[in-house]
Short mmCIF file of C-alpha atoms in Angstrom, two decimals:
data_model
loop_
_atom_site.label_atom_id
_atom_site.label_comp_id
_atom_site.label_asym_id
_atom_site.label_seq_id
_atom_site.Cartn_x
_atom_site.Cartn_y
_atom_site.Cartn_z
CA MET L 1 0.00 0.00 0.00
CA ASN L 2 1.40 3.40 -0.90
CA VAL L 3 1.40 6.04 1.79
CA ARG L 4 0.66 9.52 0.55
CA ARG L 5 3.03 12.11 1.92
CA GLY L 6 2.15 15.75 2.05
CA ALA L 7 2.75 18.93 3.94
CA ALA L 8 0.92 18.98 7.24
CA THR L 9 0.38 22.10 9.26
CA GLY L 10 -0.86 23.08 12.68
CA MET L 11 -0.59 21.60 16.14
CA LEU L 12 -1.07 18.02 15.00
CA SER L 13 1.89 18.00 12.66
CA ALA L 14 4.17 19.77 15.11
CA ALA L 15 4.52 16.64 17.23
CA LEU L 16 4.35 14.21 14.35
CA VAL L 17 7.11 15.32 12.00
CA ALA L 18 9.83 12.98 13.28
CA GLY L 19 8.82 9.60 11.84
CA THR L 20 6.57 7.63 9.58
CA LEU L 21 3.21 5.95 9.83
CA THR L 22 2.55 2.72 8.04
CA LEU L 23 -0.68 1.02 7.07
CA ALA L 24 -0.67 -2.51 5.79
CA PRO L 25 -2.71 -5.68 5.88
CA ALA L 26 -1.28 -8.37 8.11
CA ALA L 27 -1.10 -12.05 7.29
CA HIS L 28 -2.04 -14.24 10.21
CA ALA L 29 -1.11 -17.91 10.27
CA ASP L 30 -3.89 -20.27 11.22
CA THR L 31 -2.45 -23.67 12.16
CA THR L 32 -5.77 -25.42 12.80
CA GLY L 33 -5.57 -27.36 9.52
CA GLU L 34 -4.27 -30.89 9.02
CA ALA L 35 -0.96 -31.90 10.60
CA GLY L 36 1.92 -30.19 8.85
CA GLN L 37 -0.39 -27.99 6.80
CA ARG L 38 -0.40 -24.25 7.32
CA ARG L 39 -3.13 -21.99 6.07
CA VAL L 40 -2.57 -18.22 5.87
CA THR L 41 -5.43 -15.76 5.77
CA GLN L 42 -5.44 -12.00 5.27
CA THR L 43 -7.16 -9.81 7.82
CA ALA L 44 -7.35 -6.05 8.14
CA ALA L 45 -4.62 -4.60 10.31
CA TYR L 46 -4.51 -1.10 11.71
CA THR L 47 -0.89 -0.03 12.05
CA CYS L 48 -0.27 3.44 13.36
CA THR L 49 2.95 4.84 14.76
CA GLY L 50 1.45 8.24 15.57
CA THR L 51 3.75 10.11 13.21
CA ALA L 52 3.12 12.62 10.42
CA SER L 53 3.35 10.74 7.13
CA GLN L 54 -0.15 9.25 7.19
CA TYR L 55 -2.04 12.17 8.69
CA LYS L 56 -3.51 14.40 6.02
CA ARG L 57 -6.24 16.97 5.58
CA ALA L 58 -9.26 15.61 3.73
CA THR L 59 -12.97 16.13 3.21
CA MET L 60 -14.89 14.19 5.84
CA ALA L 61 -18.15 12.30 5.32
CA ASP L 62 -20.16 15.37 6.37
CA GLY L 63 -18.39 17.70 3.92
CA THR L 64 -16.14 19.44 6.47
CA THR L 65 -12.36 19.38 6.19
CA GLY L 66 -10.23 17.81 8.89
CA TRP L 67 -7.38 15.48 9.79
CA THR L 68 -7.58 11.80 8.91
CA ALA L 69 -5.32 8.85 9.62
CA GLY L 70 -6.76 7.06 6.60
CA PHE L 71 -9.03 4.49 8.26
CA SER L 72 -12.36 6.40 8.28
CA LYS L 73 -13.79 9.83 7.50
CA THR L 74 -16.73 9.63 9.88
CA MET L 75 -17.83 12.62 11.91
CA THR L 76 -20.92 11.02 13.44
CA ALA L 77 -20.12 7.45 14.51
CA VAL L 78 -20.68 7.08 18.26
CA LEU L 79 -17.92 4.95 19.76
CA ASN L 80 -17.89 3.42 23.21
CA THR L 81 -16.77 0.24 24.95
CA GLY L 82 -17.48 -2.71 22.66
CA SER L 83 -17.36 -0.73 19.39
CA GLN L 84 -15.17 -2.23 16.67
CA GLY L 85 -13.92 -1.41 13.20
CA ALA L 86 -12.31 1.26 11.06
CA ALA L 87 -13.91 4.21 12.90
CA VAL L 88 -12.42 2.95 16.18
CA ALA L 89 -8.99 2.53 14.54
CA GLU L 90 -9.29 6.08 13.17
CA ALA L 91 -10.03 7.49 16.62
CA GLN L 92 -7.24 5.42 18.19
CA CYS L 93 -4.68 6.57 15.62
CA LEU L 94 -5.68 10.23 15.98
CA LEU L 95 -5.48 9.88 19.77
CA LYS L 96 -2.01 8.37 19.41
CA GLY L 97 -0.99 11.35 17.25
CA TYR L 98 -2.18 13.69 19.99
CA LYS L 99 -0.02 11.76 22.51
CA CYS L 100 -3.09 10.29 24.26
CA ASP L 101 -1.88 6.75 23.65
CA PRO L 102 -4.77 4.27 23.62
CA ALA L 103 -2.25 1.40 24.13
CA GLY L 104 -2.49 0.22 20.55
CA VAL L 105 -4.51 0.67 17.38
CA ASP L 106 -6.52 -2.49 16.89
CA GLY L 107 -10.01 -1.27 15.97
CA ARG L 108 -11.46 -2.45 19.29
CA TYR L 109 -12.79 0.05 21.81
CA GLY L 110 -11.75 -1.21 25.24
CA ALA L 111 -10.73 0.21 28.60
CA ASN L 112 -7.43 1.68 27.32
CA THR L 113 -9.13 3.49 24.45
CA LYS L 114 -11.83 4.80 26.77
CA ALA L 115 -9.17 6.13 29.18
CA ALA L 116 -7.29 7.80 26.29
CA VAL L 117 -10.52 9.40 25.05
CA LYS L 118 -11.22 10.75 28.55
CA ARG L 119 -7.71 12.25 28.76
CA TYR L 120 -8.13 13.85 25.34
CA GLN L 121 -11.59 15.20 26.15
CA SER L 122 -10.38 16.67 29.43
CA LYS L 123 -7.42 18.42 27.73
CA ASN L 124 -9.69 19.87 25.04
CA GLY L 125 -12.57 21.28 27.10
CA LEU L 126 -15.03 18.48 26.35
CA THR L 127 -17.13 16.48 28.77
CA ALA L 128 -14.78 13.63 29.75
CA ASP L 129 -17.26 10.77 29.37
CA GLY L 130 -15.02 8.49 27.29
CA ILE L 131 -17.51 8.35 24.41
CA VAL L 132 -16.42 9.49 20.95
CA GLY L 133 -19.39 11.38 19.54
CA LYS L 134 -19.92 14.39 17.29
CA ASN L 135 -18.10 16.91 19.53
CA THR L 136 -15.10 14.64 20.11
CA TRP L 137 -14.82 13.84 16.39
CA LYS L 138 -14.90 17.57 15.61
CA LYS L 139 -11.98 18.23 17.98
CA LEU L 140 -10.01 15.18 16.81
CA ARG L 141 -10.34 16.31 13.21
CA GLN L 142 -9.12 19.86 13.94
CA ASN L 143 -5.95 21.12 15.56
CA SER L 144 -6.31 20.53 19.27
CA TYR L 145 -4.29 20.12 22.44
CA PHE L 146 -2.00 17.19 23.15
CA CYS L 147 -2.33 14.94 26.19
CA GLY L 148 1.37 14.70 26.82
#
């Protein structure tokens, strides 16, 4: 997968300039087949180092312009404990870029992601309820304050 590189500006890019971000599918070995036989399947992987090369400005699903990590352009998905998928990976990667490390980008909204969301919300004047909704998406997509 090619990673588009471009000039990033604002508070987000200031802390992200040092490295690279990679996105790639991961092959997972499944050894449940017959003895000696190995079957490999492809599953979606969300790899995010929290650095500048993947973050770019883009038009979101609602027509506004904001930052994206490349997993989702949602502005309205409500994410909470138990949520899964690309929108969760997007929030996790953006949180990682803002130094609010959710302890990994796996597309699963668990206790670590909820805690990271609360830290981010608190730093950015939002109600720290740990739920990613419209107001949290809006802040994540714009230049905002870092957790660390």
